[in-house]
Amino acid sequence: MEQVNHSAAGWRLVQYRRYGRQSTYLRNAVILTIALTQPSDATRRARRSWRGDLGFTVAVTAIFSALLVNTPLNPLFWSGVPGYGFDRSIYGVTPRDARLASFLATRVPPDAPLAASTFVATHLVNRETVYLVRYPFEARAERLPSLLPQVQYALPDALFDWYLHLDDGYGGGLDYDRDAITTLLSDPAFALVDMEDGLLLFARDAAPDRALVNRLSLIPDNGAPVLQRFGPFDLVRAQVDTIAPRRLRATFVWRVREALPPGAQYVAVSRLEGVAGARFVHVPGYALRPAWEWREGDVVEETFDVVVPPDTLPGRYSWRVGWYDVRHPDAALTDERSRMTGTDEYPVAMIEVEQ
């Protein structure tokens, strides 16, 4: 039986090492207390109270816990510092988790062999074959091409929402699965067939009518007026059409006034205002040819299909688009914290969702 267990040790190290650190602190506190309370040879025969030793041990343990462990007794718990308090990189439980769990339970075949994003795989271990699209010891999704012939489905996360602040940078981050998405888009055996709030479902040998379009091309500049500016990118055309029930096709044309500075990485993300789970990463400009590779003078046309969440109530919704800093700690939330400086969301169209 093939399970995620080939990477279990590395994964536990990434996901749960904070608990290892905390238990180490507590253990060291107890050891230090025992060492401090050991009598010398000269006083070993003196009578002493076990209650005093116990009280001293409890006091020292409490002090170490307050100073070193992420609890409400620690001043840093309330400071808002990354990695402390209720920061999501510590506890990792978000409202999005419930949506993704429902998506996996209702729209992913229960027995099919698959490869999944790191924290999505925790919902899928009760099956015979589960791989990761990227293992914790990999700098990129290096093993994925060799694993794809063994699976029927793949589930990378375009809004990877686990971020761990490190002294020399960060672990995880929004673009953690981007390389896996690029690999799957370039594999002719797989097609993107479904999605939910950034989680993408690729299927092997999918029927053509299920495949969601994702394409990007450079086109001539026809001098079209600017609809909205996003830093160095000018939006010159935007169109969203309904092509099937709860399935939309979006086309965006961007004129590049100047290339992004070295090291800067941004991604366009659209959403249906007021609809939970209806965030759509512009996959072509993220995984086929990322925006940080666009050059000054380019006119980039990206076309992509999206699926509206099935629990969306009928009605009219505003389609809005914004640009977000891929390397920001809160990039996966796609809100004002990670939005490109000096920009705001732009309302592209009103979308009618029918029953």
Coordinates of C-alpha atoms in Angstrom, one line a residue:
M1 CA 0.0 0.0 0.0
E2 CA 1.4 3.4 -1.0
Q3 CA 0.7 6.1 1.5
V4 CA 2.0 9.5 2.4
N5 CA 4.2 7.7 4.9
H6 CA 7.2 8.0 2.6
S7 CA 7.5 11.6 3.7
A8 CA 5.9 11.3 7.2
A9 CA 9.0 12.1 9.1
G10 CA 9.8 15.2 7.1
W11 CA 6.1 16.3 7.1
R12 CA 5.8 15.9 10.9
L13 CA 9.0 18.0 11.2
V14 CA 7.5 20.8 9.1
Q15 CA 4.0 20.7 10.6
Y16 CA 4.5 19.8 14.2
R17 CA 8.0 20.9 15.1
R18 CA 6.6 23.7 17.2
Y19 CA 5.2 21.1 19.6
G20 CA 8.6 19.5 19.7
R21 CA 10.2 22.8 20.7
Q22 CA 7.6 23.4 23.4
S23 CA 8.0 20.0 24.9
T24 CA 11.8 20.4 24.9
Y25 CA 11.5 23.7 26.8
L26 CA 9.3 22.0 29.4
R27 CA 11.6 19.0 29.7
N28 CA 14.6 21.3 30.1
A29 CA 12.8 23.3 32.8
V30 CA 12.1 20.1 34.8
I31 CA 15.7 18.9 34.4
L32 CA 17.1 22.2 35.5
T33 CA 14.8 22.3 38.5
I34 CA 15.9 18.8 39.6
A35 CA 19.5 19.8 39.2
L36 CA 19.0 23.0 41.3
T37 CA 17.2 21.2 44.1
Q38 CA 19.7 18.3 44.4
P39 CA 21.4 18.7 47.8
S40 CA 25.1 18.8 48.2
D41 CA 27.0 16.1 50.0
A42 CA 27.3 18.3 53.0
T43 CA 23.5 18.7 53.3
R44 CA 22.3 15.4 51.9
R45 CA 21.5 14.1 55.3
A46 CA 19.5 17.2 56.3
R47 CA 15.8 16.9 56.4
R48 CA 13.9 18.7 53.7
S49 CA 10.3 19.1 52.7
W50 CA 9.1 17.5 49.4
R51 CA 6.4 20.1 49.3
G52 CA 9.0 22.8 49.0
D53 CA 10.8 20.9 46.1
L54 CA 7.5 20.4 44.4
G55 CA 6.6 24.1 44.7
F56 CA 10.0 25.1 43.4
T57 CA 9.6 22.7 40.4
V58 CA 6.2 24.0 39.6
A59 CA 7.3 27.7 39.8
V60 CA 10.4 27.2 37.6
T61 CA 8.3 25.2 35.0
A62 CA 5.7 27.9 35.0
I63 CA 8.3 30.6 34.4
F64 CA 10.0 28.7 31.6
S65 CA 6.6 28.0 30.1
A66 CA 5.6 31.7 30.2
L67 CA 8.8 32.8 28.6
L68 CA 9.5 30.2 26.0
V69 CA 6.2 28.5 25.1
N70 CA 3.5 30.0 22.9
T71 CA 0.8 30.3 25.5
P72 CA -1.3 33.3 26.8
L73 CA 1.3 33.7 29.6
N74 CA 3.9 34.6 27.1
P75 CA 4.0 38.4 26.3
L76 CA 4.7 37.6 22.6
F77 CA 1.5 35.7 22.4
W78 CA -0.4 39.0 22.4
S79 CA 2.1 41.0 20.4
G80 CA 1.1 40.0 16.9
V81 CA 4.6 38.8 16.0
P82 CA 4.5 36.1 13.3
G83 CA 4.7 32.6 14.8
Y84 CA 3.1 33.5 18.1
G85 CA -0.4 33.9 19.5
F86 CA -3.2 32.9 17.2
D87 CA -1.1 33.4 14.1
R88 CA -2.4 30.9 11.5
S89 CA 1.1 29.6 10.8
I90 CA 1.0 28.2 14.4
Y91 CA -2.4 26.6 14.6
G92 CA -3.1 26.3 10.9
V93 CA -6.9 26.1 11.2
T94 CA -8.9 28.5 9.0
P95 CA -12.5 28.7 7.7
R96 CA -11.2 27.7 4.3
D97 CA -10.3 24.2 5.7
A98 CA -14.0 23.4 6.1
R99 CA -14.7 24.3 2.5
L100 CA -11.8 22.2 1.2
A101 CA -12.8 19.3 3.3
S102 CA -16.3 19.4 1.8
F103 CA -14.9 19.7 -1.7
L104 CA -12.7 16.6 -1.2
A105 CA -15.6 14.6 0.3
T106 CA -18.1 15.4 -2.4
R107 CA -16.1 16.0 -5.6
V108 CA -13.0 13.8 -5.4
P109 CA -13.6 10.0 -6.1
P110 CA -13.1 8.1 -2.8
D111 CA -10.9 5.3 -4.0
A112 CA -8.8 6.8 -6.8
P113 CA -5.0 7.0 -6.5
L114 CA -3.9 10.6 -6.3
A115 CA -1.3 13.2 -5.5
A116 CA -2.3 16.1 -3.3
S117 CA -1.0 19.3 -1.7
T118 CA 0.7 18.8 1.6
F119 CA -2.2 19.8 4.0
V120 CA -4.9 18.6 1.7
A121 CA -3.4 15.1 1.9
T122 CA -4.3 14.9 5.6
H123 CA -8.0 14.6 4.5
L124 CA -7.2 11.8 2.1
V125 CA -5.0 9.2 3.9
N126 CA -7.7 6.6 4.2
R127 CA -7.1 5.3 0.7
E128 CA -4.6 3.0 -0.9
T129 CA -2.5 5.5 -2.8
V130 CA -1.8 9.0 -1.8
Y131 CA 1.3 11.0 -2.8
L132 CA 2.3 14.6 -2.3
V133 CA 2.6 16.9 -5.2
R134 CA 5.7 18.3 -3.4
Y135 CA 7.6 16.7 -0.6
P136 CA 9.0 18.8 2.3
F137 CA 12.6 17.9 1.4
E138 CA 12.2 19.2 -2.2
A139 CA 13.0 22.7 -3.3
R140 CA 10.6 22.2 -6.2
A141 CA 8.1 19.5 -7.2
E142 CA 10.9 17.3 -8.4
R143 CA 9.3 13.9 -7.9
L144 CA 5.9 14.7 -9.3
P145 CA 6.6 13.9 -13.0
S146 CA 7.6 10.3 -12.0
L147 CA 4.5 9.9 -9.7
L148 CA 1.9 11.1 -12.2
P149 CA 1.8 7.9 -14.2
Q150 CA 0.6 6.2 -11.0
V151 CA -2.3 8.5 -10.1
Q152 CA -5.7 9.4 -11.6
Y153 CA -6.0 12.8 -9.9
A154 CA -3.8 15.6 -8.6
L155 CA -4.8 18.4 -6.2
P156 CA -2.3 21.2 -6.0
D157 CA -3.2 24.4 -4.1
A158 CA -2.8 27.7 -5.9
L159 CA -3.6 29.6 -2.7
F160 CA -1.3 27.5 -0.4
D161 CA -2.2 29.0 3.0
W162 CA 0.5 27.7 5.3
Y163 CA 3.3 30.2 6.1
L164 CA 6.0 29.7 8.7
H165 CA 8.2 32.7 9.6
L166 CA 11.9 31.6 9.8
D167 CA 15.0 33.6 10.7
D168 CA 16.3 33.3 7.1
G169 CA 13.0 33.7 5.3
Y170 CA 9.8 31.6 5.4
G171 CA 8.5 28.1 4.9
G172 CA 5.5 27.3 2.7
G173 CA 4.0 30.5 1.2
L174 CA 1.4 31.0 -1.4
D175 CA 3.6 29.8 -4.3
Y176 CA 4.6 26.5 -2.6
D177 CA 2.6 24.4 -5.2
R178 CA 3.2 26.6 -8.2
D179 CA 5.8 24.4 -9.8
A180 CA 3.4 21.4 -9.4
I181 CA 0.7 23.3 -11.2
T182 CA 3.0 24.2 -14.0
T183 CA 4.0 20.5 -14.3
L184 CA 0.3 19.4 -14.5
L185 CA -0.7 22.0 -17.0
S186 CA 2.1 20.8 -19.3
D187 CA 1.2 17.1 -19.0
P188 CA -1.1 16.2 -21.9
A189 CA -2.5 13.3 -19.9
F190 CA -4.0 15.6 -17.3
A191 CA -6.6 18.4 -17.4
L192 CA -7.9 20.8 -14.9
V193 CA -11.6 19.9 -14.3
D194 CA -12.7 21.5 -11.0
M195 CA -11.7 24.0 -8.3
E196 CA -12.6 25.4 -5.0
D197 CA -11.1 28.6 -3.5
G198 CA -7.7 28.1 -5.1
L199 CA -7.6 24.3 -4.7
L200 CA -7.3 22.8 -8.2
L201 CA -8.4 19.3 -9.3
F202 CA -6.6 17.7 -12.2
A203 CA -7.9 14.5 -13.8
R204 CA -6.2 12.0 -16.0
D205 CA -7.8 11.4 -19.4
A206 CA -10.7 13.8 -18.7
A207 CA -13.5 14.1 -21.3
P208 CA -12.9 17.2 -23.4
D209 CA -16.1 18.9 -22.2
R210 CA -14.8 18.7 -18.6
A211 CA -11.4 20.3 -19.3
L212 CA -11.1 23.9 -18.1
V213 CA -9.2 26.2 -20.5
N214 CA -6.0 27.8 -19.5
R215 CA -3.9 29.6 -22.1
L216 CA -1.7 32.7 -22.4
S217 CA -0.3 34.5 -25.4
L218 CA 1.4 37.7 -26.4
I219 CA -0.7 39.8 -28.8
P220 CA -0.1 43.0 -30.8
D221 CA -0.8 46.3 -29.0
N222 CA -3.9 47.8 -30.6
G223 CA -3.6 51.0 -28.5
A224 CA -6.7 50.2 -26.4
P225 CA -7.4 52.6 -23.6
V226 CA -6.5 51.7 -20.0
L227 CA -9.4 50.4 -17.9
Q228 CA -7.4 50.2 -14.6
R229 CA -3.7 50.4 -13.6
F230 CA -2.1 47.9 -11.2
G231 CA 1.4 49.1 -10.6
P232 CA 3.4 48.3 -13.9
F233 CA 0.4 46.5 -15.4
D234 CA -2.4 48.2 -17.3
L235 CA -5.7 46.3 -17.7
V236 CA -6.9 47.1 -21.2
R237 CA -9.6 44.5 -21.7
A238 CA -11.6 42.2 -19.5
Q239 CA -14.4 39.9 -20.4
V240 CA -16.3 37.2 -18.4
D241 CA -18.8 34.9 -20.2
T242 CA -21.0 32.1 -18.9
I243 CA -20.2 29.0 -21.0
A244 CA -22.2 26.5 -19.0
P245 CA -24.1 26.4 -15.7
R246 CA -21.8 27.6 -13.0
R247 CA -18.9 27.7 -15.4
L248 CA -17.3 31.0 -16.6
R249 CA -14.6 31.9 -19.1
A250 CA -12.6 35.0 -18.3
T251 CA -10.2 36.8 -20.7
F252 CA -7.9 39.6 -19.5
V253 CA -5.4 41.6 -21.5
W254 CA -2.6 43.3 -19.7
R255 CA -0.2 45.9 -21.1
V256 CA 3.2 45.8 -19.4
R257 CA 4.5 49.4 -18.9
E258 CA 7.6 48.1 -17.1
A259 CA 8.9 44.8 -15.8
L260 CA 8.6 44.0 -12.1
P261 CA 11.8 44.8 -10.2
P262 CA 14.1 41.8 -9.5
G263 CA 12.7 39.6 -6.7
A264 CA 9.2 41.0 -6.9
Q265 CA 6.4 38.4 -7.5
Y266 CA 2.8 39.3 -8.0
V267 CA -0.3 37.3 -9.0
A268 CA -3.7 38.4 -10.2
V269 CA -6.7 36.9 -8.3
S270 CA -10.3 37.4 -9.1
R271 CA -13.3 36.8 -6.9
L272 CA -17.1 36.9 -6.9
E273 CA -18.0 39.5 -4.3
G274 CA -20.0 38.0 -1.4
V275 CA -19.5 34.4 -2.5
A276 CA -17.6 32.1 -0.2
G277 CA -15.0 30.0 -2.0
A278 CA -15.2 31.9 -5.2
R279 CA -11.6 33.1 -5.5
F280 CA -10.0 32.4 -8.8
V281 CA -6.2 32.6 -9.3
H282 CA -5.3 33.7 -12.8
V283 CA -3.5 30.4 -13.5
P284 CA -2.1 31.3 -16.9
G285 CA -0.3 34.4 -15.6
Y286 CA 0.8 32.5 -12.5
A287 CA 1.9 29.1 -13.7
L288 CA 2.2 29.2 -17.5
R289 CA 4.2 32.4 -17.8
P290 CA 4.3 34.2 -14.4
A291 CA 3.9 38.0 -14.3
W292 CA 7.4 38.4 -13.0
E293 CA 8.7 37.1 -16.3
W294 CA 6.7 39.6 -18.4
R295 CA 8.8 42.2 -20.1
E296 CA 8.3 45.9 -20.7
G297 CA 6.1 46.4 -23.8
D298 CA 4.5 43.0 -23.7
V299 CA 0.7 42.8 -24.2
V300 CA -0.4 39.6 -22.5
E301 CA -3.7 37.9 -23.0
E302 CA -4.8 35.2 -20.6
T303 CA -7.9 33.2 -20.9
F304 CA -9.1 30.7 -18.2
D305 CA -12.2 28.9 -17.1
V306 CA -13.5 28.8 -13.6
V307 CA -16.1 26.9 -11.7
V308 CA -18.6 28.7 -9.4
P309 CA -19.0 26.9 -6.0
P310 CA -22.1 24.7 -6.1
D311 CA -23.5 26.2 -2.9
T312 CA -23.6 29.7 -4.4
L313 CA -27.2 31.2 -4.3
P314 CA -28.7 32.4 -7.5
G315 CA -28.3 36.1 -8.1
R316 CA -26.0 38.8 -9.6
Y317 CA -22.5 39.1 -8.3
S318 CA -19.7 41.5 -9.0
W319 CA -16.5 40.0 -10.5
R320 CA -13.5 41.9 -9.0
V321 CA -9.8 41.5 -9.7
G322 CA -6.7 42.5 -7.8
W323 CA -3.0 41.9 -7.7
Y324 CA -1.2 40.4 -4.7
D325 CA 2.3 40.0 -3.4
V326 CA 3.2 36.3 -3.6
R327 CA 5.8 36.6 -0.9
H328 CA 3.7 38.3 1.7
P329 CA 2.9 36.3 4.8
D330 CA -0.8 36.9 4.3
A331 CA -0.8 36.5 0.5
A332 CA -3.1 33.5 0.6
L333 CA -5.8 35.7 2.2
T334 CA -5.8 38.0 -0.9
D335 CA -6.9 41.1 1.1
E336 CA -5.6 44.6 1.6
R337 CA -2.5 43.3 3.6
S338 CA -0.9 41.7 0.5
R339 CA -2.5 43.7 -2.2
M340 CA -0.1 45.6 -4.5
T341 CA 0.7 48.9 -3.0
G342 CA -1.3 51.8 -4.3
T343 CA -3.9 49.6 -5.9
D344 CA -7.4 48.4 -5.2
E345 CA -9.7 45.8 -6.6
Y346 CA -11.4 46.6 -9.9
P347 CA -15.0 45.6 -10.7
V348 CA -14.8 43.9 -14.1
A349 CA -18.4 42.7 -14.7
M350 CA -21.7 41.6 -13.1
I351 CA -22.2 37.8 -13.2
E352 CA -25.6 36.2 -13.2
V353 CA -25.6 32.9 -11.3
E354 CA -28.6 30.8 -12.0
Q355 CA -30.2 27.9 -10.1

